[in-house]
PDB file of C-alpha atoms in Angstrom:
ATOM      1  CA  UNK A 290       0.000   0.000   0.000  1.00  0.00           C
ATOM      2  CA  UNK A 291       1.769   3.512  -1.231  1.00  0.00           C
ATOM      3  CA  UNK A 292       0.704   6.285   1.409  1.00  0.00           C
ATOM      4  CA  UNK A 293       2.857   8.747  -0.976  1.00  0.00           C
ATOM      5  CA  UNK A 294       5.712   8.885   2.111  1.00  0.00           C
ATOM      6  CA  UNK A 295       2.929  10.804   4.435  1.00  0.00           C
ATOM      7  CA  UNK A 296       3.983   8.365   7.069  1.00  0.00           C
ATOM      8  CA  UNK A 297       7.440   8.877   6.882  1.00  0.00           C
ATOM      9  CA  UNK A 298       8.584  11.892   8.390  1.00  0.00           C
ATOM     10  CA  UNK A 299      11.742  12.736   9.182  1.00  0.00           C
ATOM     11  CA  UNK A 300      12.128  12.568  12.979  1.00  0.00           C
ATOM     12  CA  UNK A 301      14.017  16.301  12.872  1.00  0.00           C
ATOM     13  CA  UNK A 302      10.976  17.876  10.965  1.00  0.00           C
ATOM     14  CA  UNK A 303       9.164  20.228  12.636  1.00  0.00           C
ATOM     15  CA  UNK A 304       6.928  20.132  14.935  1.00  0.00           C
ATOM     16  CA  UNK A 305       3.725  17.957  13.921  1.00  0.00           C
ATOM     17  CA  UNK A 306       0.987  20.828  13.704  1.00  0.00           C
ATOM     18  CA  UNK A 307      -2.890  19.679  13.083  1.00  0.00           C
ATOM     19  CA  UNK A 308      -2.246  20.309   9.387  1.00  0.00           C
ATOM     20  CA  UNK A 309       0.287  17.764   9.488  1.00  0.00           C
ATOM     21  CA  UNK A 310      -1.688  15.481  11.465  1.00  0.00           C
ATOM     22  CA  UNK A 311      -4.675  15.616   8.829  1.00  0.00           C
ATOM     23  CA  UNK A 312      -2.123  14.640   6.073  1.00  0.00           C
ATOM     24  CA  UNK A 313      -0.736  12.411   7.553  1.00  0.00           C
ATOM     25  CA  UNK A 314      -4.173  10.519   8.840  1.00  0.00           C
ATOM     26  CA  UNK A 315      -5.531  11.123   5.465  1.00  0.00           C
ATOM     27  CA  UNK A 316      -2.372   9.384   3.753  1.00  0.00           C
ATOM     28  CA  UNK A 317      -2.562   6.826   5.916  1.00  0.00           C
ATOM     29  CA  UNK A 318      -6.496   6.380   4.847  1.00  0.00           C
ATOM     30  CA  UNK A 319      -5.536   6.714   1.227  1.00  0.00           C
ATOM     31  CA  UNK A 320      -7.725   9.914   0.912  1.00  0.00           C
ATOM     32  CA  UNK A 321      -7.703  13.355   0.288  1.00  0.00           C
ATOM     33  CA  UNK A 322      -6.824  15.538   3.182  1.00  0.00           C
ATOM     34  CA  UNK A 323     -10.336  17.214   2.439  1.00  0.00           C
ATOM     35  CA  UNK A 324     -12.199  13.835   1.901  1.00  0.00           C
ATOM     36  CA  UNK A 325     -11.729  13.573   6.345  1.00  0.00           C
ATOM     37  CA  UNK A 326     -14.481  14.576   8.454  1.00  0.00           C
ATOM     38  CA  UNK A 327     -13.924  17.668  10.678  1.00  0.00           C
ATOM     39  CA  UNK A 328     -12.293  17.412  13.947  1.00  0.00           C
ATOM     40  CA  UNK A 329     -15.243  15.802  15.511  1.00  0.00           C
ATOM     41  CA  UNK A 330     -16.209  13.233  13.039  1.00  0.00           C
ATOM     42  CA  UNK A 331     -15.321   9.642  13.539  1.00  0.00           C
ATOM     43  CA  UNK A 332     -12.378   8.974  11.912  1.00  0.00           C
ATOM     44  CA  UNK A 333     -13.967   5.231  11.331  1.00  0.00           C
ATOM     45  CA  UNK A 334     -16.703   5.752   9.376  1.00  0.00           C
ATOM     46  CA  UNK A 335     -13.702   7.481   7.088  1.00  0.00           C
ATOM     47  CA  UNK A 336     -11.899   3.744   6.862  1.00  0.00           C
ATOM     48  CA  UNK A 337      -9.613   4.079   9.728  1.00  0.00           C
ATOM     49  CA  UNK A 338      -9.094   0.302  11.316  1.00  0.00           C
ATOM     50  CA  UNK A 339      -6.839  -1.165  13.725  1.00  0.00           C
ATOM     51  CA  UNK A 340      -3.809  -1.672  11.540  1.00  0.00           C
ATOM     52  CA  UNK A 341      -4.335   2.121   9.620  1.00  0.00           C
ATOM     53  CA  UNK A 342      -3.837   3.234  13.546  1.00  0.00           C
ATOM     54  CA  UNK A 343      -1.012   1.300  14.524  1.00  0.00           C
ATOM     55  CA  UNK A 344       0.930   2.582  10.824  1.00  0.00           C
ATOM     56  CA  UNK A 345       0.451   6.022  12.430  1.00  0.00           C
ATOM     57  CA  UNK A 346       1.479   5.332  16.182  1.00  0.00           C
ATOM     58  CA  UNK A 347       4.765   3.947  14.620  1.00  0.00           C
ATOM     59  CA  UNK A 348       5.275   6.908  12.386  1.00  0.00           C
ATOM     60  CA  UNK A 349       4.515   9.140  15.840  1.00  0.00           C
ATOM     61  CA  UNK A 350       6.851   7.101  18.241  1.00  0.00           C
ATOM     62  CA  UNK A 351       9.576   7.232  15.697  1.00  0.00           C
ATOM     63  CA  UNK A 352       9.217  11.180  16.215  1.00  0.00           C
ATOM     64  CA  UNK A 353       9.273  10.801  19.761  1.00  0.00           C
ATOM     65  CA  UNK A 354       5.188  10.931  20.428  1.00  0.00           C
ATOM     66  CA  UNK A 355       4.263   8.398  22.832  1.00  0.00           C
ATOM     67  CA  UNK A 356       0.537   7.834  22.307  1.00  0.00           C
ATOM     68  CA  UNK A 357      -0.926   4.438  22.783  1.00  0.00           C
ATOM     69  CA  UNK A 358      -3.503   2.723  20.960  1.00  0.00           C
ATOM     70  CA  UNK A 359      -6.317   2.364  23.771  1.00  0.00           C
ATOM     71  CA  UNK A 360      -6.306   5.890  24.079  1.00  0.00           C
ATOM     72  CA  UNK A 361      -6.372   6.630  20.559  1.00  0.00           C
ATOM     73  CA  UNK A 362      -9.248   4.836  19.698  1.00  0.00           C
ATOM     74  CA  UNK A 363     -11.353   5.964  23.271  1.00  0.00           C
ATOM     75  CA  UNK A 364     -12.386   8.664  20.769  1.00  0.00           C
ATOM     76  CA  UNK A 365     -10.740   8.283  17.195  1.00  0.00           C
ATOM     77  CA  UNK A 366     -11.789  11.978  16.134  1.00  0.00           C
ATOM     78  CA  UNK A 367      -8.982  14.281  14.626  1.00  0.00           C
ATOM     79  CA  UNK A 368      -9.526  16.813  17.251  1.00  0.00           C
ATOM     80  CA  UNK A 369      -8.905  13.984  20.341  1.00  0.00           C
ATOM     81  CA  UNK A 370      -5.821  12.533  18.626  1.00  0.00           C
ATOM     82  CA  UNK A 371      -5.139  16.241  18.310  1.00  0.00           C
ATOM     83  CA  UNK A 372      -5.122  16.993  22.231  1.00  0.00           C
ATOM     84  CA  UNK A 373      -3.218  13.961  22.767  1.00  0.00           C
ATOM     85  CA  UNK A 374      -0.512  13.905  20.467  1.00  0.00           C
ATOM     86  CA  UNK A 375      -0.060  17.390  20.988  1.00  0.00           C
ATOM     87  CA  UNK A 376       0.762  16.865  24.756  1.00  0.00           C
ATOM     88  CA  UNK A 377       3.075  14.235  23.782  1.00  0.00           C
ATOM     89  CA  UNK A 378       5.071  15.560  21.097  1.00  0.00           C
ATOM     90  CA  UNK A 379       8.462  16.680  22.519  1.00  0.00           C
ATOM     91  CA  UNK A 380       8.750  19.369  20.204  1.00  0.00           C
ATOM     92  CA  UNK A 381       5.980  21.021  21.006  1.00  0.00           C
ATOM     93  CA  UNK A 382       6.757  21.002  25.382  1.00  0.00           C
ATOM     94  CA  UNK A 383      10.001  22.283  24.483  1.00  0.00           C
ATOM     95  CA  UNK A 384       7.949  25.350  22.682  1.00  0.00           C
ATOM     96  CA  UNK A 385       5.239  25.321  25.249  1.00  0.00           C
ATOM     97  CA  UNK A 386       8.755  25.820  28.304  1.00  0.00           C
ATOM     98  CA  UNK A 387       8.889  28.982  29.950  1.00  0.00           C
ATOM     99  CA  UNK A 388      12.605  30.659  28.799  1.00  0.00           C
ATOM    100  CA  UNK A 389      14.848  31.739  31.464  1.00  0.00           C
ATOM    101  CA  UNK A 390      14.832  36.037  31.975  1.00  0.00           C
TER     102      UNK A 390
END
């Protein structure tokens, strides 16, 4: 299955933002970033199963997002996977740290 590399990036890129999220989900889903529902809709009824998820924890561990599946799929909405892989991405605690006066 060709996801077009959306999976694969590089550790060192930025900061995973929601618009990289979406592609990324969406590439994993084999669909149009604008063929996903919005960040309430059930990312299931879009195709996402079991395996589609654990593609995409992979691709988040190996940037240093530790999410697990159980509480991925509690809600599998963009906006919840949102909230959490926000809070886990390193990248984006180091930007959320209070800098030294």
């Amino acid at each position: 299955m060709d996801n077009g590399g959306t999976l694969d990036v590089p550790a060192s890129a930025d900061p995973l933002t929601q618009q990289l999220l979406r592609q990324m989900v969406a590439g994993a889903l084999q669909l149009d970033p604008s063929e996903l529902p919005d960040e309430h809709g059930d990312l299931i009824d879009h195709g996402l199963d079991s395996i589609t998820t654990m593609r995409l924890i992979s691709a988040w561990h190996r940037r240093g997002i530790e999410v697990a599946f159980p509480e991925l799929m509690i809600r599998p909405t963009l906006g919840h996977w949102w909230d959490l892989v926000s809070r886990a991405d390193p990248a984006q605690r180091l930007e959320a740290a209070p800098t030294a006066p």
